[in-house]
Structure formats: structure tokens, C-alpha cells
Coordinates of C-alpha atoms (C1' of nucleotides) in Angstrom, one line a residue:
Chain A
M1 CA 0.1 0.1 0.4
A2 CA 3.4 2.2 0.7
E3 CA 4.1 1.8 -2.9
A4 CA 0.7 2.9 -4.4
A5 CA 1.0 6.1 -2.0
S6 CA 4.6 6.6 -3.4
D7 CA 3.8 5.1 -6.6
L8 CA 0.9 7.9 -6.9
A9 CA 2.9 10.8 -5.3
A10 CA 5.8 10.9 -7.5
R11 CA 3.8 9.8 -10.8
T12 CA 1.6 13.2 -10.0
A13 CA 5.0 15.3 -9.6
H14 CA 5.0 14.7 -13.3
P15 CA 1.9 16.2 -15.2
R16 CA 1.5 14.4 -18.4
N17 CA 1.9 10.4 -16.7
S18 CA -0.6 11.6 -14.1
T19 CA -2.8 8.8 -14.9
V20 CA -2.3 5.8 -11.6
A21 CA -3.6 2.3 -12.1
N22 CA -3.5 1.0 -8.4
A23 CA -3.2 -2.6 -9.1
P24 CA 0.0 -4.0 -7.5
A25 CA 0.7 -5.6 -10.9
A26 CA 1.1 -2.0 -12.0
R27 CA 4.5 -0.6 -11.3
A28 CA 5.4 -4.4 -13.1
P29 CA 5.1 -5.1 -17.0
R30 CA 1.9 -6.9 -16.9
A31 CA 1.6 -9.1 -19.6
K32 CA -1.7 -9.1 -20.3
R33 CA -4.6 -6.9 -19.7
S34 CA -7.0 -7.8 -17.1
A35 CA -10.7 -8.7 -17.4
A36 CA -12.1 -6.5 -15.1
P37 CA -10.4 -3.2 -15.7
A38 CA -7.9 -2.0 -13.9
I39 CA -9.1 1.1 -11.2
T40 CA -8.0 3.6 -11.6
V41 CA -7.6 7.8 -11.1
S42 CA -6.2 10.8 -12.6
P43 CA -5.2 12.7 -10.0
T44 CA -3.1 15.8 -11.9
P45 CA -1.6 18.1 -9.5
K46 CA -4.0 21.1 -10.8
H47 CA -7.2 18.7 -9.7
L48 CA -5.1 18.1 -6.4
T49 CA -4.5 21.9 -5.7
A50 CA -8.5 22.4 -7.2
V51 CA -9.7 20.2 -3.8
R52 CA -7.4 21.0 -1.3
G53 CA -7.4 24.9 -1.2
P54 CA -11.6 25.0 -1.3
L55 CA -11.8 22.2 1.0
L56 CA -9.3 24.2 3.9
G57 CA -11.2 27.5 2.8
W58 CA -14.8 26.0 3.1
Y59 CA -13.9 24.0 6.7
D60 CA -12.3 27.1 8.2
R61 CA -15.8 28.8 7.4
N62 CA -17.8 26.0 8.1
K63 CA -16.3 23.9 10.2
R64 CA -18.7 22.7 13.4
D65 CA -18.1 23.4 16.8
L66 CA -17.3 20.7 18.4
P67 CA -16.2 20.7 21.9
W68 CA -12.9 18.4 20.7
R69 CA -11.8 21.1 18.5
R70 CA -11.5 23.4 21.2
T71 CA -8.8 20.7 22.8
R72 CA -5.1 20.4 21.8
D73 CA -4.8 17.7 24.3
P74 CA -3.6 14.6 22.6
Y75 CA -5.1 12.4 25.1
A76 CA -8.8 14.0 24.3
I77 CA -7.9 14.0 20.6
W78 CA -7.9 10.5 20.6
L79 CA -10.8 9.6 22.9
S80 CA -12.8 11.1 20.7
E81 CA -11.4 9.2 17.5
V82 CA -12.4 6.2 19.3
M83 CA -15.7 7.3 20.4
L84 CA -16.0 7.8 16.6
Q85 CA -15.4 5.1 15.4
Q86 CA -18.6 3.7 13.5
T87 CA -20.4 6.4 15.9
Q88 CA -21.8 9.2 14.6
V89 CA -20.9 13.2 16.1
S90 CA -24.2 13.8 18.2
T91 CA -24.3 10.7 20.2
V92 CA -20.3 11.0 21.0
I93 CA -19.9 14.4 22.5
P94 CA -21.7 13.7 25.8
Y95 CA -19.9 10.1 26.5
W96 CA -16.4 11.4 25.7
E97 CA -17.0 15.1 28.3
R98 CA -18.3 12.3 30.8
F99 CA -15.4 10.1 29.8
L100 CA -12.8 13.1 29.9
A101 CA -14.5 14.5 33.1
R102 CA -13.9 10.9 34.7
F103 CA -10.7 9.9 33.0
P104 CA -8.7 12.8 32.3
T105 CA -5.6 12.1 31.4
A106 CA -3.8 8.6 29.8
L107 CA -2.0 7.9 33.3
A108 CA -5.8 8.0 35.1
L109 CA -7.1 5.6 32.2
A110 CA -4.3 3.2 32.8
S111 CA -4.5 3.3 36.2
A112 CA -8.6 2.9 36.6
P113 CA -10.1 -0.6 36.4
L114 CA -11.1 -2.1 33.3
D115 CA -14.3 -2.6 35.1
D116 CA -14.5 1.0 35.8
V117 CA -13.8 2.2 32.0
L118 CA -16.8 -0.2 30.4
A119 CA -18.9 1.5 32.6
G120 CA -18.0 4.9 31.7
W121 CA -18.3 3.7 28.0
K122 CA -21.8 2.3 29.2
G123 CA -24.6 2.8 26.1
L124 CA -21.8 3.7 23.2
G125 CA -21.6 0.4 22.0
Y126 CA -18.1 -1.8 20.1
Y127 CA -17.2 -1.9 23.8
S128 CA -13.8 -3.5 22.4
R129 CA -12.6 -0.1 21.6
A130 CA -13.1 0.8 25.7
R131 CA -10.6 -2.3 26.3
N132 CA -8.6 -1.3 23.6
L133 CA -8.1 1.8 24.8
H134 CA -7.7 1.2 27.8
R135 CA -4.9 -1.6 26.8
A136 CA -3.3 1.2 24.8
A137 CA -3.4 4.2 27.5
Q138 CA -1.1 1.4 29.9
E139 CA 2.0 0.9 26.9
V140 CA 1.6 4.7 26.8
V141 CA 2.2 4.8 30.4
A142 CA 4.6 1.6 29.7
R143 CA 6.1 2.2 26.9
F144 CA 6.4 5.9 26.4
G145 CA 6.2 7.8 29.7
G146 CA 2.3 8.7 29.3
R147 CA 2.8 11.0 26.2
L148 CA 0.7 9.4 23.3
P149 CA 3.5 9.1 20.4
S150 CA 3.7 11.9 17.8
T151 CA 3.4 9.8 14.7
A152 CA 1.2 7.1 12.9
E153 CA 4.3 4.7 12.6
E154 CA 3.9 4.4 16.2
L155 CA 0.5 5.1 16.8
L156 CA -0.3 1.7 14.7
T157 CA 1.2 -0.6 17.3
L158 CA -0.8 0.2 19.8
P159 CA -4.6 -1.6 20.4
G160 CA -7.6 0.1 19.2
F161 CA -5.0 2.3 16.2
G162 CA -5.6 0.9 12.7
R163 CA -4.8 3.1 9.7
Y164 CA -7.6 5.8 10.6
T165 CA -7.3 6.6 13.6
A166 CA -3.0 6.6 14.2
G167 CA -3.5 9.4 11.0
A168 CA -6.0 11.2 12.1
V169 CA -4.1 11.6 15.7
A170 CA -0.9 12.2 13.9
S171 CA -2.8 14.7 11.3
I172 CA -4.6 16.1 14.0
A173 CA -2.9 16.0 17.6
F174 CA 0.7 16.7 15.8
G175 CA 0.7 18.1 12.3
E176 CA 1.6 15.4 10.5
E177 CA 1.1 15.3 7.2
A178 CA -1.1 11.7 8.1
P179 CA -3.3 10.6 5.5
L180 CA -6.6 8.9 7.0
V181 CA -10.0 7.5 5.1
D182 CA -12.3 7.2 6.7
G183 CA -15.9 6.2 5.5
N184 CA -16.8 10.4 4.7
V185 CA -13.6 10.4 3.4
A186 CA -14.0 7.1 1.2
R187 CA -17.2 8.7 -0.9
V188 CA -16.2 11.8 -1.3
L189 CA -13.0 11.0 -2.7
S190 CA -15.2 8.6 -5.0
R191 CA -17.1 11.2 -6.4
L192 CA -14.3 13.4 -6.4
F193 CA -12.0 11.3 -8.4
E194 CA -14.9 9.1 -10.0
V195 CA -13.1 6.4 -7.9
E196 CA -14.7 2.9 -8.6
G197 CA -15.6 -0.7 -6.7
L198 CA -16.9 -2.2 -3.8
P199 CA -16.3 -1.1 -0.7
G200 CA -13.6 -3.4 1.0
D201 CA -12.2 -4.2 -2.5
K202 CA -8.2 -4.1 -2.1
E203 CA -7.1 -2.0 -5.6
R204 CA -10.1 0.6 -4.3
E205 CA -8.7 1.2 -0.6
A206 CA -5.7 1.8 -2.1
T207 CA -6.7 4.4 -4.2
L208 CA -8.0 6.3 -2.0
W209 CA -5.2 5.9 0.1
A210 CA -3.1 7.1 -2.7
L211 CA -5.3 9.8 -3.3
A212 CA -5.6 11.0 0.8
T213 CA -1.5 11.0 0.9
A214 CA -1.5 12.7 -2.0
L215 CA -4.1 15.5 -0.3
V216 CA -2.5 15.8 3.1
K217 CA 0.5 17.1 1.9
G218 CA 0.9 20.4 2.4
E219 CA -0.5 23.4 5.5
R220 CA -2.4 21.8 8.4
P221 CA -2.8 18.3 7.3
G222 CA -5.2 17.6 10.4
D223 CA -7.1 20.7 9.4
F224 CA -7.6 19.2 6.0
N225 CA -8.1 15.6 6.8
Q226 CA -10.7 17.3 9.2
A227 CA -12.2 19.1 6.5
L228 CA -12.3 16.3 4.1
M229 CA -14.2 14.5 6.6
E230 CA -16.6 17.1 7.6
H231 CA -17.6 17.8 4.0
G232 CA -18.5 14.3 3.9
A233 CA -20.7 14.3 6.8
T234 CA -22.5 17.6 6.0
T235 CA -22.5 17.9 2.5
C236 CA -21.2 15.7 0.0
R237 CA -23.3 13.6 2.3
P238 CA -24.2 9.7 1.4
E239 CA -28.1 10.4 0.1
S240 CA -29.3 13.7 -1.7
P241 CA -26.0 15.5 -1.4
L242 CA -25.7 19.0 -1.4
C243 CA -23.9 19.9 -4.8
L244 CA -25.0 23.1 -5.1
L245 CA -23.4 24.4 -1.9
C246 CA -20.4 22.2 -2.6
P247 CA -17.1 23.8 -2.3
V248 CA -15.1 22.2 -5.2
R249 CA -18.1 21.1 -7.7
G250 CA -16.3 22.2 -10.1
A251 CA -13.0 19.7 -9.6
C252 CA -15.7 17.4 -9.2
V253 CA -16.0 14.8 -12.0
A254 CA -19.0 12.7 -10.9
F255 CA -20.5 15.8 -10.5
R256 CA -19.4 17.0 -14.4
K257 CA -20.8 13.2 -15.0
G258 CA -24.2 13.4 -13.1
R259 CA -22.8 9.8 -11.2
V260 CA -23.2 11.4 -7.4
D261 CA -25.7 9.5 -7.2
E262 CA -24.0 6.3 -8.0
L263 CA -20.7 6.5 -6.1
P264 CA -19.9 4.5 -3.9
P265 CA -22.0 1.7 -4.4
A266 CA -23.4 0.7 -1.8
K267 CA -22.3 -1.7 0.8
V268 CA -23.5 -5.4 0.6
R269 CA -24.4 -5.8 4.4
A270 CA -25.1 -9.6 5.8
T271 CA -28.8 -10.1 7.3
P272 CA -28.5 -10.2 11.3
K273 CA -28.8 -13.5 12.4
K274 CA -31.4 -14.6 15.2
L275 CA -29.9 -14.7 18.6
T276 CA -32.0 -16.0 21.8
L277 CA -30.4 -15.9 25.2
A278 CA -32.0 -16.4 28.3
L279 CA -31.8 -14.5 31.3
A280 CA -32.2 -15.4 35.0
V281 CA -33.2 -13.3 36.9
W282 CA -33.0 -14.4 40.2
P283 CA -34.1 -11.8 42.8
H284 CA -32.7 -11.9 47.1
A285 CA -33.2 -9.6 49.5
G286 CA -33.7 -6.5 47.2
T287 CA -30.3 -7.8 44.9
L288 CA -30.6 -9.3 41.4
L289 CA -27.6 -11.8 40.4
F290 CA -25.6 -10.2 37.9
A291 CA -22.7 -11.8 35.8
R292 CA -19.9 -10.6 33.8
R293 CA -19.9 -12.2 30.2
A294 CA -16.2 -13.6 28.3
D295 CA -13.7 -10.8 27.6
S296 CA -13.4 -11.3 23.9
G297 CA -17.1 -11.7 21.6
L298 CA -20.1 -9.9 22.0
F299 CA -20.9 -7.5 25.0
G300 CA -17.8 -8.8 26.3
G301 CA -16.9 -7.8 29.3
L302 CA -19.8 -6.4 30.7
W303 CA -22.4 -7.3 32.9
E304 CA -25.6 -9.2 32.6
L305 CA -28.7 -10.8 34.2
P306 CA -27.0 -14.4 33.3
A307 CA -27.5 -15.6 30.0
A308 CA -27.3 -18.8 28.6
E309 CA -28.0 -19.1 24.4
V310 CA -31.2 -21.1 24.0
D311 CA -33.0 -22.1 20.2
A312 CA -35.7 -19.5 20.1
D313 CA -38.6 -22.0 20.2
L314 CA -37.1 -23.8 23.5
P315 CA -39.3 -25.0 26.2
E316 CA -39.2 -22.5 29.2
A317 CA -38.2 -25.3 31.3
E318 CA -35.4 -26.3 29.4
A319 CA -34.4 -23.1 29.0
A320 CA -33.8 -23.3 32.6
A321 CA -31.8 -26.0 32.7
R322 CA -29.0 -24.6 30.5
L323 CA -29.5 -21.5 32.6
A324 CA -28.8 -23.9 36.0
S325 CA -25.8 -25.7 34.1
A326 CA -24.8 -21.8 33.4
L327 CA -24.5 -20.7 36.6
G328 CA -23.4 -24.3 38.2
S329 CA -26.3 -24.2 39.9
E330 CA -29.5 -25.6 40.5
V331 CA -31.9 -23.3 39.7
K332 CA -36.1 -23.3 40.1
L333 CA -38.2 -21.6 37.4
E334 CA -40.7 -19.1 39.2
G335 CA -42.1 -18.1 36.0
T336 CA -41.3 -16.3 33.0
L337 CA -41.4 -12.1 32.7
G338 CA -41.7 -11.6 28.7
T339 CA -39.6 -11.0 26.1
V340 CA -36.6 -7.7 24.6
K341 CA -36.2 -7.7 21.6
R342 CA -32.9 -5.8 20.0
Q343 CA -32.1 -5.3 16.8
L344 CA -28.0 -5.0 16.7
T345 CA -26.3 -4.2 13.4
H346 CA -25.3 -8.0 12.9
R347 CA -27.6 -9.7 15.4
D348 CA -31.8 -9.8 16.2
L349 CA -31.5 -10.2 19.8
T350 CA -34.1 -12.1 21.1
L351 CA -34.1 -11.8 24.9
R352 CA -36.2 -14.5 27.5
L353 CA -36.3 -13.0 30.5
L354 CA -36.9 -15.9 33.6
R355 CA -37.5 -15.6 36.8
V356 CA -35.9 -18.1 39.0
S357 CA -34.9 -18.6 42.4
G358 CA -32.6 -21.6 43.9
A359 CA -31.9 -23.0 47.3
Q360 CA -27.8 -22.3 46.9
R361 CA -27.5 -18.9 45.7
P362 CA -24.3 -18.9 43.9
T363 CA -21.2 -16.6 44.1
R364 CA -19.4 -18.3 40.9
A365 CA -19.8 -20.2 38.2
P366 CA -18.2 -22.2 35.2
A367 CA -19.5 -19.8 32.2
F368 CA -18.7 -16.4 33.5
Q369 CA -16.2 -14.3 34.7
E370 CA -17.6 -12.8 37.8
L371 CA -21.1 -13.2 39.4
R372 CA -22.6 -10.5 42.1
W373 CA -25.9 -9.9 43.9
C374 CA -26.7 -5.9 43.2
T375 CA -29.6 -3.4 43.8
P376 CA -30.7 -1.5 41.3
A377 CA -28.5 1.6 42.4
E378 CA -25.5 -0.7 42.5
A379 CA -26.8 -2.3 39.4
A380 CA -26.7 1.5 37.9
A381 CA -23.2 1.8 37.8
L382 CA -22.0 -1.6 36.2
G383 CA -20.8 -2.0 32.3
M384 CA -23.7 -3.1 31.2
S385 CA -25.1 -3.3 26.9
T386 CA -27.8 -1.4 26.3
A387 CA -30.0 -4.5 25.5
M388 CA -29.3 -5.8 28.9
Q389 CA -30.2 -2.7 30.6
R390 CA -33.6 -2.3 28.4
A391 CA -34.0 -6.3 30.4
L392 CA -33.4 -5.1 33.4
D393 CA -35.3 -2.2 33.0
A394 CA -37.9 -4.8 32.2
A395 CA -37.5 -6.9 34.2
L396 CA -38.2 -4.1 37.8
G397 CA -40.9 -2.7 35.8
S398 CA -42.1 -6.2 36.6
G399 CA -42.3 -6.0 39.8
V400 CA -39.9 -8.9 41.0
L401 CA -37.9 -7.4 44.0
N402 CA -41.2 -5.6 45.3
G403 CA -42.0 -7.6 48.6
D404 CA -39.2 -10.1 48.3
Chain B
dT1 C1' -9.5 -12.4 4.9
dA2 C1' -14.0 -12.1 6.0
dA3 C1' -16.9 -12.1 9.8
dG4 C1' -17.6 -10.4 14.6
dC5 C1' -18.6 -6.1 16.9
dG6 C1' -23.6 -1.8 19.4
dT7 C1' -25.8 2.3 19.3
dG8 C1' -29.3 5.5 17.7
dG9 C1' -30.3 9.0 14.1
dC10 C1' -32.5 9.3 9.7
dT11 C1' -35.0 8.7 5.9
Chain C
dT1 C1' -41.9 1.1 8.9
dA2 C1' -37.1 -0.9 8.3
dG3 C1' -33.3 -0.4 6.3
dC4 C1' -29.0 2.1 5.7
dC5 C1' -25.7 4.0 7.9
dA6 C1' -21.7 6.3 11.1
dA7 C1' -14.4 9.9 11.9
dG8 C1' -13.0 1.3 12.1
dC9 C1' -10.2 -2.7 14.3
dT10 C1' -9.3 -7.3 15.4
dT11 C1' -8.8 -12.0 14.8

DNA sequence: TAAGCGTGGCT
DNA sequence: TAGCCAAGCTT
């Protein structure tokens, strides 16, 4: 990939030879042209200039006033980038402010128990981000004296830093001419330079990164990267882009050719798989039993009403038996408390609430990292998925703890 | 490498 | 309504 980028950078220095093929074979003599057309772009220096300046100027006039744009603290910027992965700005703002108040420095974050970190992430989703953030903070303390390294290359060695996040932090927090490509940038560049190919296509990705690499060179790389993203988020939107307000319309190949609506092609998404969990609602003395899930997989490391995967149509008694097995404890089925449905991107989740009791109350179990008996107030402070929070609300709303 | 991983906003 | 999508990373 670095080859494709430098290939492009080198070629763009020569206006009359600026067509770039990003196929890996493009650098070697090709025996035969492949059946599929090579993905090519023609970023002449003139074209790059026609994009860079106007976009930066547009950004200066139109950028949103976002809280992480008011700080120069690399840690705070890093945090914003991690939270913003696959998550919308309006969702992130309150989380970012709360999390930063609770864990104001990389050292504070590194020193905190993972449980507290997950609690601070509660409801934000993609919880492995929080676990990786925590691990990375500990590495920053151990390897870099508590200060985030300043280059994309070094950042890339930390957990949770992929190519995007490394480029974002390096350019925004440290001013490195490091490129980035996120969903917004991919869309913007696809249109501006008529980049073909489906999302995930390797050649397409190489082309986009090569373009981003060429474009970011110059003054204020961090602002330019943000300008690309901001433009994609507010103007060059997926649906109904605001081309009449676009500052780089004149440089947009897709606009000139009337192809804005067809670039980039939509991502093909798999239909969500059904997942049914039986949940143990086990009241005792004003508390309920909670369990902490394994660190990997769905809702990794989070607390829940003890759950066991079951077939959707499994009879209640057998579902209760599964819970008994997971808890390593005898369980008596007392009744059912309904179901809660949640739609995740990749899962169609059904939570079946089973009210249970037992003579022996377990304090540890084979299927869980940890068990804990918590009052509702104590449970509110646990790291828990929104799905599980809904199930808990339903259980409490049914009055299981009343007169218990 | 493709699949797994959450949530809420928007149309 | 139901589907699409968002400042992606990991294994």
C-alpha cells in the first residue's frame, strides 16, 4: 500500500503522466490486461490543488463547533477519535465530556480498573474499543512515559489504533502529514476522482489511500483531514448530497458526469442472524444476580442478567436448565417475565426473561468471569449493554423485587 | 480474509 | 416502518 501511495505521489509530480493504476501489478510489466478494468484515477497536481485549497477554506468558514476541536490535548483528541469510530457525532459528545472528566489523562485511564472504564463506555457500543483504549493507555504509560507518541507509525503499534485512527491523531494532534480514509473520505474521494469499486475492494482502498496521501501534503494537515470528513458528513452526504453548496463542485468528476448518485456503490450487508438468550432473573433480599461476560465476543466484559444462548423455541423449563448449567447451580423456574427484542447491526437479538430461584445462591459460575448480587442502584453503575439495560428495566418494571 | 462487533439517528 | 448508515479495528 505504501508503494501505491508513493507511486502516486511520484507520478503526480509529472502532469503528463499522472494516471495511476493501483493494481499491485501496475508497477511491473503486465503480461496481459486483466478482464476486469483496472481501477484508475487521474489526480493531476492541478486537480489536487483545486480540491485542497477550496476545501480548507470552506472548512474554516463552516466547521462545526465540536468540543474536541477546542482542545489540543492529544489524549482528548485520541479519545474522540476512538469514540467516533462507527458512531455519530451527536451520540459521542456527551460521552466524550463525561469520560474525559472521569479519566482526564492517559495515566488516569491506565490506572483505572477495566470495570470502571467499561462503565464509562456504557451504552456507547462496540465495547472492544473501550478495552483496547484501556490497554493502549497502559502501554502509553509503560512504553512512552504517559505521553502519546506523535507519529502515525508509532501510534499504529498501540491497541485500537488502525490506519484511520493513527492518521487522525497524528495529523490532528501532532500536525503530521498523515493521511486518513474513513467512510466520509471514501465517499468524497470516490466522487471527486471517480473511484470505482465496492467498499472493501482492495484496489479501491489502495486508490483512496493514495489520493488521501497526495492531498494531505501541505499546510495544516489535521485541518485538511477534518475538512474532508466534515465535507462528507455535512455536504457530500450519502443520500441527497448538497452539490449546489459544494465548494469543490468544479473539481468533482462525478458531478460533471452526473454520477454523484451512483458513487460510491452501497455496501452489501449480511442479514442479521437471530440470537436468543435466556436471562436469569433471580431476586434475593432486594438484589438480583448479575454476571460478567467473557472478555471476547458480543458484549465482551460487560455485566448482564446471567445469560445462556438457547434456540428460539426452546421450552421454558429447558431454557432454565441451560441457565442452571451456566451458573453451575440448581435453579427453580418460578415464571416468565416476557421478552425484550433488540436489533443490532449483525444480530437480531431476543432476550427471554426467566424468573428463577434456588436454595443455594451462587457466587461464582463456570460460564462467567464473575457473579455479583446487586441492588438496582448498584447495578446502575455496572458496565452493561443497552440491550441488557432494557431487559433489566423490564424485569424491575415487572416488580420482581417488590416484597421480596 | 471475511466475519464479528452496538447503538441511535435519519429517511 | 424498516433499512441504511456513521470519524473502524481485530482476529
